GROMACS .gro file of C-alpha atoms in nm:
model
  413
    1MET     CA    1   6.442  -5.635   1.539
    2LYS     CA    2   6.279  -5.848   1.809
    3THR     CA    3   6.505  -5.694   2.076
    4TYR     CA    4   6.413  -5.342   1.957
    5ILE     CA    5   6.040  -5.418   1.972
    6THR     CA    6   6.077  -5.567   2.321
    7ALA     CA    7   6.269  -5.260   2.447
    8LYS     CA    8   6.016  -5.023   2.292
    9LEU     CA    9   5.729  -5.217   2.452
   10PHE     CA   10   5.906  -5.204   2.789
   11VAL     CA   11   5.945  -4.826   2.762
   12LEU     CA   12   5.576  -4.789   2.673
   13ILE     CA   13   5.476  -4.998   2.974
   14ILE     CA   14   5.694  -4.784   3.203
   15LEU     CA   15   5.547  -4.464   3.060
   16PHE     CA   16   5.197  -4.601   3.107
   17PHE     CA   17   5.258  -4.682   3.473
   18LEU     CA   18   5.421  -4.343   3.533
   19SER     CA   19   5.123  -4.166   3.381
   20PHE     CA   20   4.891  -4.378   3.597
   21ILE     CA   21   5.084  -4.291   3.912
   22ASN     CA   22   5.087  -3.920   3.825
   23ALA     CA   23   4.711  -3.934   3.766
   24GLN     CA   24   4.646  -4.043   4.126
   25PRO     CA   25   4.565  -3.771   4.379
   26ILE     CA   26   4.802  -3.703   4.667
   27TYR     CA   27   4.501  -3.717   4.898
   28LYS     CA   28   4.128  -3.645   4.912
   29PHE     CA   29   3.916  -3.445   5.152
   30ALA     CA   30   3.548  -3.357   5.187
   31VAL     CA   31   3.368  -3.026   5.235
   32ILE     CA   32   3.027  -3.004   5.401
   33GLY     CA   33   2.815  -2.708   5.505
   34ASP     CA   34   2.492  -2.609   5.681
   35PHE     CA   35   2.427  -2.961   5.806
   36GLY     CA   36   2.373  -2.954   6.184
   37ASP     CA   37   2.002  -3.042   6.216
   38ASP     CA   38   1.998  -3.413   6.318
   39ASN     CA   39   1.775  -3.528   6.031
   40GLN     CA   40   1.772  -3.786   5.753
   41ALA     CA   41   1.933  -3.551   5.501
   42GLU     CA   42   2.231  -3.496   5.731
   43ALA     CA   43   2.255  -3.871   5.791
   44ASP     CA   44   2.257  -3.934   5.415
   45VAL     CA   45   2.528  -3.674   5.352
   46ALA     CA   46   2.740  -3.811   5.638
   47ALA     CA   47   2.710  -4.165   5.497
   48LEU     CA   48   2.815  -4.035   5.155
   49VAL     CA   49   3.122  -3.862   5.295
   50ASN     CA   50   3.215  -4.163   5.509
   51SER     CA   51   3.213  -4.381   5.196
   52TRP     CA   52   3.474  -4.174   5.012
   53GLY     CA   53   3.785  -4.269   5.208
   54VAL     CA   54   3.894  -3.906   5.252
   55GLU     CA   55   4.167  -3.799   5.494
   56PHE     CA   56   3.971  -3.520   5.662
   57ILE     CA   57   3.656  -3.306   5.651
   58VAL     CA   58   3.630  -2.929   5.625
   59SER     CA   59   3.307  -2.764   5.741
   60VAL     CA   60   3.202  -2.424   5.605
   61GLY     CA   61   2.985  -2.362   5.911
   62ASP     CA   62   2.643  -2.396   6.069
   63ASN     CA   63   2.742  -2.715   6.243
   64PHE     CA   64   2.445  -2.665   6.477
   65TYR     CA   65   2.091  -2.529   6.430
   66GLY     CA   66   1.964  -2.534   6.787
   67ALA     CA   67   1.809  -2.782   7.025
   68THR     CA   68   1.485  -2.953   6.931
   69ASP     CA   69   1.294  -2.744   7.185
   70GLY     CA   70   1.393  -2.427   6.999
   71ASN     CA   71   1.615  -2.284   7.272
   72TYR     CA   72   1.905  -2.059   7.179
   73ALA     CA   73   2.139  -2.100   7.476
   74ASP     CA   74   2.205  -2.463   7.397
   75SER     CA   75   2.443  -2.713   7.547
   76TRP     CA   76   2.756  -2.901   7.455
   77GLN     CA   77   2.543  -3.217   7.444
   78ALA     CA   78   2.303  -3.059   7.195
   79LEU     CA   79   2.595  -2.980   6.964
   80ASP     CA   80   2.711  -3.339   7.002
   81LEU     CA   81   2.367  -3.460   6.890
   82GLU     CA   82   2.387  -3.265   6.565
   83THR     CA   83   2.758  -3.295   6.480
   84GLY     CA   84   2.920  -3.568   6.688
   85LYS     CA   85   2.640  -3.816   6.616
   86TYR     CA   86   2.730  -3.814   6.247
   87PHE     CA   87   3.098  -3.714   6.235
   88HIS     CA   88   3.252  -3.839   6.564
   89ASN     CA   89   3.488  -4.070   6.374
   90TRP     CA   90   3.671  -3.762   6.247
   91ILE     CA   91   3.696  -3.563   6.571
   92LYS     CA   92   3.986  -3.577   6.819
   93PRO     CA   93   3.964  -3.543   7.108
   94TYR     CA   94   3.605  -3.664   7.101
   95LEU     CA   95   3.432  -3.662   7.439
   96GLY     CA   96   3.074  -3.719   7.322
   97SER     CA   97   2.853  -4.021   7.351
   98TYR     CA   98   2.833  -4.158   6.996
   99GLY     CA   99   3.163  -4.340   6.948
  100SER     CA  100   3.534  -4.339   7.012
  101GLY     CA  101   3.636  -4.055   6.782
  102SER     CA  102   3.934  -4.032   6.549
  103PRO     CA  103   4.204  -4.278   6.664
  104ASP     CA  104   4.509  -4.072   6.567
  105ILE     CA  105   4.466  -3.701   6.490
  106ASN     CA  106   4.181  -3.454   6.452
  107ARG     CA  107   4.035  -3.486   6.103
  108PHE     CA  108   3.734  -3.252   6.137
  109LEU     CA  109   3.815  -2.886   6.072
  110PRO     CA  110   3.508  -2.664   6.122
  111ALA     CA  111   3.424  -2.299   6.059
  112LEU     CA  112   3.188  -2.094   6.273
  113GLY     CA  113   2.856  -2.013   6.107
  114ASN     CA  114   2.595  -1.764   6.219
  115HIS     CA  115   2.382  -2.041   6.375
  116ASP     CA  116   2.684  -2.167   6.569
  117TRP     CA  117   2.720  -1.818   6.713
  118TYR     CA  118   2.370  -1.738   6.828
  119HIS     CA  119   2.235  -2.086   6.897
  120LEU     CA  120   2.538  -2.177   7.104
  121ASP     CA  121   2.526  -1.860   7.315
  122SER     CA  122   2.833  -1.707   7.144
  123SER     CA  123   3.128  -1.929   7.046
  124LYS     CA  124   3.203  -2.066   7.394
  125ILE     CA  125   3.034  -2.406   7.357
  126TYR     CA  126   3.180  -2.446   7.007
  127GLU     CA  127   3.532  -2.376   7.136
  128ASP     CA  128   3.483  -2.621   7.424
  129TYR     CA  129   3.358  -2.893   7.190
  130PHE     CA  130   3.624  -2.861   6.916
  131ASP     CA  131   3.988  -2.850   7.025
  132LEU     CA  132   4.140  -2.624   6.759
  133THR     CA  133   4.429  -2.488   6.965
  134PRO     CA  134   4.693  -2.676   6.761
  135TYR     CA  135   4.587  -2.474   6.457
  136SER     CA  136   4.548  -2.131   6.621
  137THR     CA  137   4.914  -2.042   6.680
  138THR     CA  138   4.908  -1.748   6.436
  139SER     CA  139   4.564  -1.610   6.520
  140GLY     CA  140   4.576  -1.672   6.894
  141ASN     CA  141   4.216  -1.798   6.905
  142GLU     CA  142   4.003  -2.095   6.797
  143ARG     CA  143   3.745  -1.891   6.607
  144TYR     CA  144   3.964  -1.837   6.301
  145TYR     CA  145   4.280  -2.033   6.235
  146ASP     CA  146   4.496  -2.193   5.968
  147PHE     CA  147   4.640  -2.537   5.906
  148VAL     CA  148   4.846  -2.715   5.642
  149TRP     CA  149   4.767  -3.058   5.504
  150GLY     CA  150   5.016  -3.186   5.250
  151ASN     CA  151   5.051  -2.923   4.981
  152VAL     CA  152   4.744  -2.719   5.080
  153HIS     CA  153   4.735  -2.433   5.331
  154PHE     CA  154   4.385  -2.367   5.469
  155PHE     CA  155   4.267  -2.042   5.628
  156VAL     CA  156   3.941  -2.085   5.820
  157LEU     CA  157   3.753  -1.762   5.897
  158SER     CA  158   3.484  -1.648   6.142
  159THR     CA  159   3.267  -1.413   5.938
  160TYR     CA  160   2.961  -1.353   6.154
  161GLY     CA  161   2.953  -1.008   6.310
  162ASN     CA  162   2.875  -0.640   6.291
  163GLY     CA  163   2.870  -0.521   5.931
  164LEU     CA  164   2.683  -0.812   5.774
  165THR     CA  165   2.354  -0.729   5.604
  166GLU     CA  166   2.177  -0.992   5.819
  167TYR     CA  167   2.322  -0.873   6.150
  168THR     CA  168   1.991  -0.741   6.287
  169PHE     CA  169   1.863  -1.008   6.528
  170SER     CA  170   1.800  -0.879   6.881
  171ARG     CA  171   2.063  -1.107   7.037
  172HIS     CA  172   2.329  -0.999   6.791
  173ASN     CA  173   2.445  -0.702   6.994
  174ASN     CA  174   2.627  -0.945   7.223
  175TYR     CA  175   2.743  -1.192   6.961
  176GLY     CA  176   2.970  -1.213   6.664
  177GLU     CA  177   3.340  -1.217   6.587
  178PRO     CA  178   3.517  -0.973   6.824
  179ASP     CA  179   3.805  -0.927   6.578
  180GLY     CA  180   3.566  -0.803   6.311
  181VAL     CA  181   3.447  -0.913   5.970
  182VAL     CA  182   3.510  -0.604   5.755
  183GLN     CA  183   3.811  -0.566   5.525
  184ASN     CA  184   4.021  -0.357   5.766
  185SER     CA  185   3.937  -0.572   6.070
  186ILE     CA  186   4.194  -0.752   6.284
  187GLN     CA  187   4.079  -1.082   6.135
  188ALA     CA  188   4.118  -0.960   5.777
  189GLN     CA  189   4.462  -0.820   5.853
  190TRP     CA  190   4.558  -1.159   5.996
  191LEU     CA  191   4.438  -1.332   5.679
  192GLN     CA  192   4.623  -1.093   5.449
  193GLN     CA  193   4.948  -1.133   5.641
  194GLU     CA  194   4.926  -1.512   5.667
  195LEU     CA  195   4.839  -1.552   5.297
  196GLN     CA  196   5.131  -1.336   5.196
  197ASN     CA  197   5.369  -1.521   5.430
  198ALA     CA  198   5.247  -1.864   5.321
  199ASP     CA  199   5.466  -2.112   5.137
  200PRO     CA  200   5.418  -2.029   4.766
  201SER     CA  201   5.453  -2.394   4.667
  202GLN     CA  202   5.129  -2.477   4.850
  203TRP     CA  203   4.770  -2.425   4.743
  204LYS     CA  204   4.595  -2.162   4.955
  205ILE     CA  205   4.225  -2.218   5.031
  206VAL     CA  206   4.011  -1.975   5.230
  207VAL     CA  207   3.714  -2.124   5.420
  208THR     CA  208   3.439  -1.882   5.521
  209HIS     CA  209   3.073  -1.928   5.613
  210HIS     CA  210   2.919  -1.621   5.452
  211PRO     CA  211   2.950  -1.614   5.071
  212PRO     CA  212   3.101  -1.305   4.909
  213PHE     CA  213   2.894  -1.391   4.598
  214SER     CA  214   2.572  -1.594   4.576
  215SER     CA  215   2.261  -1.617   4.357
  216SER     CA  216   2.034  -1.751   4.632
  217SER     CA  217   1.716  -1.555   4.692
  218GLN     CA  218   1.739  -1.628   5.067
  219HIS     CA  219   2.060  -1.440   5.153
  220GLY     CA  220   2.261  -1.376   4.837
  221SER     CA  221   2.596  -1.199   4.805
  222GLU     CA  222   2.751  -1.052   5.119
  223PRO     CA  223   2.945  -0.737   5.019
  224VAL     CA  224   3.118  -0.689   5.355
  225VAL     CA  225   3.320  -1.011   5.308
  226GLN     CA  226   3.420  -0.938   4.948
  227TRP     CA  227   3.780  -0.903   5.057
  228PRO     CA  228   4.057  -0.903   4.790
  229TYR     CA  229   4.137  -1.271   4.847
  230LYS     CA  230   4.301  -1.312   4.506
  231ASP     CA  231   4.530  -1.013   4.554
  232TRP     CA  232   4.628  -1.145   4.895
  233GLY     CA  233   4.727  -1.482   4.744
  234ALA     CA  234   4.426  -1.717   4.772
  235ASP     CA  235   4.364  -1.990   4.511
  236LEU     CA  236   4.007  -2.086   4.612
  237VAL     CA  237   3.732  -1.964   4.849
  238LEU     CA  238   3.489  -2.216   5.003
  239CYS     CA  239   3.163  -2.084   5.156
  240GLY     CA  240   2.825  -2.190   5.288
  241HIS     CA  241   2.531  -2.004   5.449
  242ASP     CA  242   2.307  -2.018   5.141
  243HIS     CA  243   2.164  -2.371   5.119
  244THR     CA  244   2.257  -2.421   4.755
  245TYR     CA  245   2.554  -2.536   4.551
  246GLU     CA  246   2.703  -2.270   4.328
  247ARG     CA  247   3.036  -2.220   4.152
  248LEU     CA  248   3.132  -1.861   4.081
  249SER     CA  249   3.431  -1.663   3.956
  250SER     CA  250   3.541  -1.308   4.037
  251ASN     CA  251   3.877  -1.149   3.957
  252GLN     CA  252   3.991  -1.487   3.818
  253LEU     CA  253   3.932  -1.649   4.159
  254THR     CA  254   3.691  -1.941   4.205
  255TYR     CA  255   3.429  -1.925   4.481
  256ILE     CA  256   3.214  -2.221   4.589
  257VAL     CA  257   2.891  -2.196   4.787
  258ASN     CA  258   2.831  -2.539   4.942
  259GLY     CA  259   2.537  -2.527   5.181
  260LEU     CA  260   2.344  -2.846   5.099
  261GLY     CA  261   2.470  -3.048   5.396
  262GLY     CA  262   2.126  -3.135   5.533
  263GLU     CA  263   1.939  -2.850   5.700
  264SER     CA  264   1.716  -2.722   5.417
  265ILE     CA  265   1.733  -2.613   5.052
  266TYR     CA  266   1.702  -2.252   4.932
  267PRO     CA  267   1.568  -2.127   4.598
  268PHE     CA  268   1.777  -1.930   4.354
  269GLY     CA  269   1.698  -1.576   4.248
  270SER     CA  270   1.840  -1.404   3.943
  271PRO     CA  271   2.196  -1.528   3.877
  272VAL     CA  272   2.465  -1.284   3.984
  273PRO     CA  273   2.722  -1.192   3.714
  274GLU     CA  274   2.987  -1.408   3.885
  275SER     CA  275   2.777  -1.727   3.870
  276GLN     CA  276   2.898  -2.015   3.650
  277PHE     CA  277   2.709  -2.320   3.780
  278ARG     CA  278   2.406  -2.361   4.009
  279TYR     CA  279   2.230  -2.659   4.170
  280ASN     CA  280   1.965  -2.698   4.442
  281ASP     CA  281   1.774  -3.017   4.359
  282ASP     CA  282   1.904  -3.229   4.647
  283TYR     CA  283   2.149  -3.242   4.937
  284GLY     CA  284   2.511  -3.345   4.894
  285ALA     CA  285   2.878  -3.271   4.966
  286MET     CA  286   3.203  -3.187   4.791
  287LEU     CA  287   3.486  -3.430   4.722
  288LEU     CA  288   3.821  -3.261   4.653
  289GLU     CA  289   4.117  -3.447   4.504
  290VAL     CA  290   4.454  -3.278   4.548
  291PHE     CA  291   4.733  -3.326   4.293
  292THR     CA  292   5.075  -3.164   4.269
  293ASP     CA  293   4.968  -2.915   4.004
  294SER     CA  294   4.589  -2.917   4.029
  295ILE     CA  295   4.285  -2.958   4.253
  296ASN     CA  296   3.979  -3.138   4.120
  297PHE     CA  297   3.653  -3.082   4.302
  298LYS     CA  298   3.321  -3.254   4.259
  299PHE     CA  299   2.981  -3.191   4.407
  300ILE     CA  300   2.801  -3.521   4.455
  301SER     CA  301   2.438  -3.556   4.560
  302ARG     CA  302   2.342  -3.779   4.852
  303THR     CA  303   2.217  -4.040   4.600
  304GLY     CA  304   2.563  -4.052   4.440
  305LEU     CA  305   2.498  -3.837   4.132
  306LEU     CA  306   2.795  -3.634   4.006
  307ILE     CA  307   2.655  -3.281   3.978
  308ASP     CA  308   2.964  -3.065   3.914
  309ASN     CA  309   3.319  -3.158   3.819
  310TYR     CA  310   3.578  -2.882   3.792
  311SER     CA  311   3.957  -2.846   3.820
  312LEU     CA  312   4.195  -2.568   3.916
  313LYS     CA  313   4.538  -2.577   3.757
  314ARG     CA  314   4.853  -2.441   3.914
  315THR     CA  315   4.938  -2.103   3.763
  316ALA     CA  316   5.157  -1.943   4.030
  317SER     CA  317   5.526  -1.886   3.952
  318TYR     CA  318   5.764  -1.980   4.226
  319LEU     CA  319   6.008  -2.252   4.116
  320VAL     CA  320   6.306  -2.198   3.892
  321ASN     CA  321   6.327  -2.576   3.876
  322ASP     CA  322   6.003  -2.568   3.675
  323ASN     CA  323   6.131  -2.287   3.450
  324LYS     CA  324   5.943  -2.032   3.659
  325ILE     CA  325   6.069  -1.713   3.815
  326VAL     CA  326   6.124  -1.613   4.176
  327GLU     CA  327   6.072  -1.239   4.205
  328ASP     CA  328   6.208  -1.151   4.551
  329PHE     CA  329   6.405  -1.260   4.857
  330LYS     CA  330   6.176  -1.408   5.120
  331LEU     CA  331   6.192  -1.621   5.433
  332TYR     CA  332   5.870  -1.810   5.510
  333GLN     CA  333   5.721  -1.917   5.841
  334ASN     CA  334   5.821  -2.270   5.933
  335TYR     CA  335   5.557  -2.542   5.938
  336PRO     CA  336   5.441  -2.694   6.159
  337ASN     CA  337   5.485  -2.437   6.433
  338PRO     CA  338   5.488  -2.523   6.723
  339PHE     CA  339   5.664  -2.850   6.637
  340ASN     CA  340   5.847  -3.151   6.781
  341PRO     CA  341   6.104  -3.250   6.675
  342GLY     CA  342   6.107  -3.167   6.303
  343THR     CA  343   5.981  -2.876   6.093
  344THR     CA  344   6.036  -2.734   5.745
  345ILE     CA  345   6.180  -2.394   5.660
  346SER     CA  346   6.140  -2.239   5.315
  347PHE     CA  347   6.299  -1.940   5.146
  348SER     CA  348   6.322  -1.793   4.797
  349LEU     CA  349   6.614  -1.626   4.617
  350PRO     CA  350   6.578  -1.419   4.297
  351ILE     CA  351   6.952  -1.430   4.215
  352GLN     CA  352   7.253  -1.649   4.280
  353THR     CA  353   7.389  -1.555   4.620
  354LYS     CA  354   7.568  -1.673   4.930
  355ILE     CA  355   7.334  -1.742   5.220
  356LYS     CA  356   7.353  -1.819   5.590
  357LEU     CA  357   7.050  -1.979   5.755
  358ASN     CA  358   7.109  -1.996   6.129
  359LEU     CA  359   6.913  -2.085   6.442
  360PHE     CA  360   6.949  -1.870   6.755
  361ASN     CA  361   6.809  -1.890   7.105
  362MET     CA  362   6.624  -1.593   7.256
  363LEU     CA  363   6.952  -1.459   7.398
  364GLY     CA  364   7.089  -1.421   7.047
  365GLU     CA  365   7.332  -1.710   7.083
  366LEU     CA  366   7.395  -1.927   6.778
  367VAL     CA  367   7.245  -2.270   6.834
  368GLN     CA  368   7.276  -2.436   6.494
  369VAL     CA  369   7.385  -2.359   6.139
  370ILE     CA  370   7.090  -2.484   5.938
  371SER     CA  371   7.247  -2.421   5.596
  372GLU     CA  372   7.507  -2.202   5.428
  373GLY     CA  373   7.674  -2.171   5.092
  374THR     CA  374   7.613  -2.036   4.744
  375PHE     CA  375   7.262  -2.104   4.611
  376GLU     CA  376   7.119  -2.063   4.265
  377PRO     CA  377   6.802  -1.853   4.227
  378GLY     CA  378   6.496  -2.052   4.325
  379TYR     CA  379   6.264  -2.168   4.597
  380TYR     CA  380   6.408  -2.394   4.868
  381THR     CA  381   6.259  -2.608   5.144
  382LEU     CA  382   6.482  -2.751   5.416
  383THR     CA  383   6.407  -2.984   5.707
  384LEU     CA  384   6.515  -2.878   6.054
  385ASN     CA  385   6.538  -3.148   6.323
  386VAL     CA  386   6.621  -3.024   6.673
  387ASP     CA  387   6.538  -3.316   6.901
  388ASN     CA  388   6.859  -3.238   7.095
  389LEU     CA  389   6.737  -2.892   7.202
  390ALA     CA  390   6.529  -2.789   7.501
  391ALA     CA  391   6.170  -2.679   7.450
  392GLY     CA  392   6.118  -2.307   7.403
  393ASN     CA  393   6.124  -2.019   7.157
  394TYR     CA  394   6.397  -1.982   6.898
  395ILE     CA  395   6.478  -1.747   6.609
  396TYR     CA  396   6.583  -1.858   6.262
  397ASN     CA  397   6.758  -1.604   6.043
  398LEU     CA  398   6.828  -1.588   5.669
  399GLU     CA  399   7.114  -1.359   5.568
  400THR     CA  400   7.254  -1.275   5.224
  401ASN     CA  401   7.471  -0.987   5.102
  402SER     CA  402   7.163  -0.768   5.054
  403PHE     CA  403   6.886  -0.926   5.262
  404VAL     CA  404   6.825  -1.025   5.624
  405GLN     CA  405   6.502  -1.166   5.770
  406SER     CA  406   6.418  -1.352   6.090
  407LYS     CA  407   6.119  -1.549   6.217
  408LYS     CA  408   6.032  -1.716   6.547
  409LEU     CA  409   5.969  -2.087   6.591
  410ILE     CA  410   5.845  -2.279   6.893
  411LEU     CA  411   5.981  -2.620   6.996
  412LEU     CA  412   5.754  -2.836   7.212
  413LYS     CA  413   5.855  -3.138   7.417
   0.00000   0.00000   0.00000
């Protein structure tokens, strides 16, 4: 009897520790918005974020509100005063005058807001200040880009341009996103394609400055950016522009307006039908905790008060291993890309089949057999390490009895 009780107690202890481990987030990150004004509120929000121990910061835009003399064509140094002064520890490379910057990798991922556009004399100063080229391989520019961190794929947009309801300022004829902000624009087509090609095992978060839905009386909902994010594959949309905090839902997709980063606070008007939670009593920031099957996000005021606490649960079906169904053959874009020396390649199979996954050079010559054999239906992720190959462009190809698809990858040295 004593042995049985001891064994049962041991099992309970193991189960307790497993549940504790599973309850810990994979990582945490912060979201800030509408903060670039070099004031006490921004300083308070920055101190709050710096106390959380997050891995990186996402900005939903308006990183800069103009020089103190009110000029529009401002300088790189003026941007440094309003962003680098408070967040230099997260930026790499950091060339400003307030510290040494991030010691390893860039951990500050910003979006362009309308004030960034017309206070910085278009996006030129912004692009010179933030080096976002490692993340712009699919878009070809630093204005909108995507990146993957752990099990989350982020898509950062540039939504200031012709078509917005506020696009009436005299300088605006020469400013704004050249790839467009409407649903059939080049930028929107890029987002749709990249969302649909994204790894289905990862969370997909869209970051945009202008809110598709908002109850603020200052700006409110922006119809031109009410793109079908859910249908394209997004799990969450993060916004700013209105200086409020609001959680909304449309077409079973959660939208967050998070514009209380320090510049000013806007009043609410009548709540829009999509609104679920509203707050505008004080400044603050969002803390997001990422788990394998959920994302928990909190809005916390600059005094440390928990204002909103909400979780998204994984509902997508992609893994047969989790008793879920794969619906189609698909080969996904490798990540990271460009890479050196290792990258991951994912594919999905709806039925049991023989596959060949091969790597070719640009002459069509076989370089490496990545994998081959008979695979059960499911979603697969493989690691490719090619440190023995020369830098350049290569093609990887998935072939089955009824399906062939190829994608390009780029090896750097």
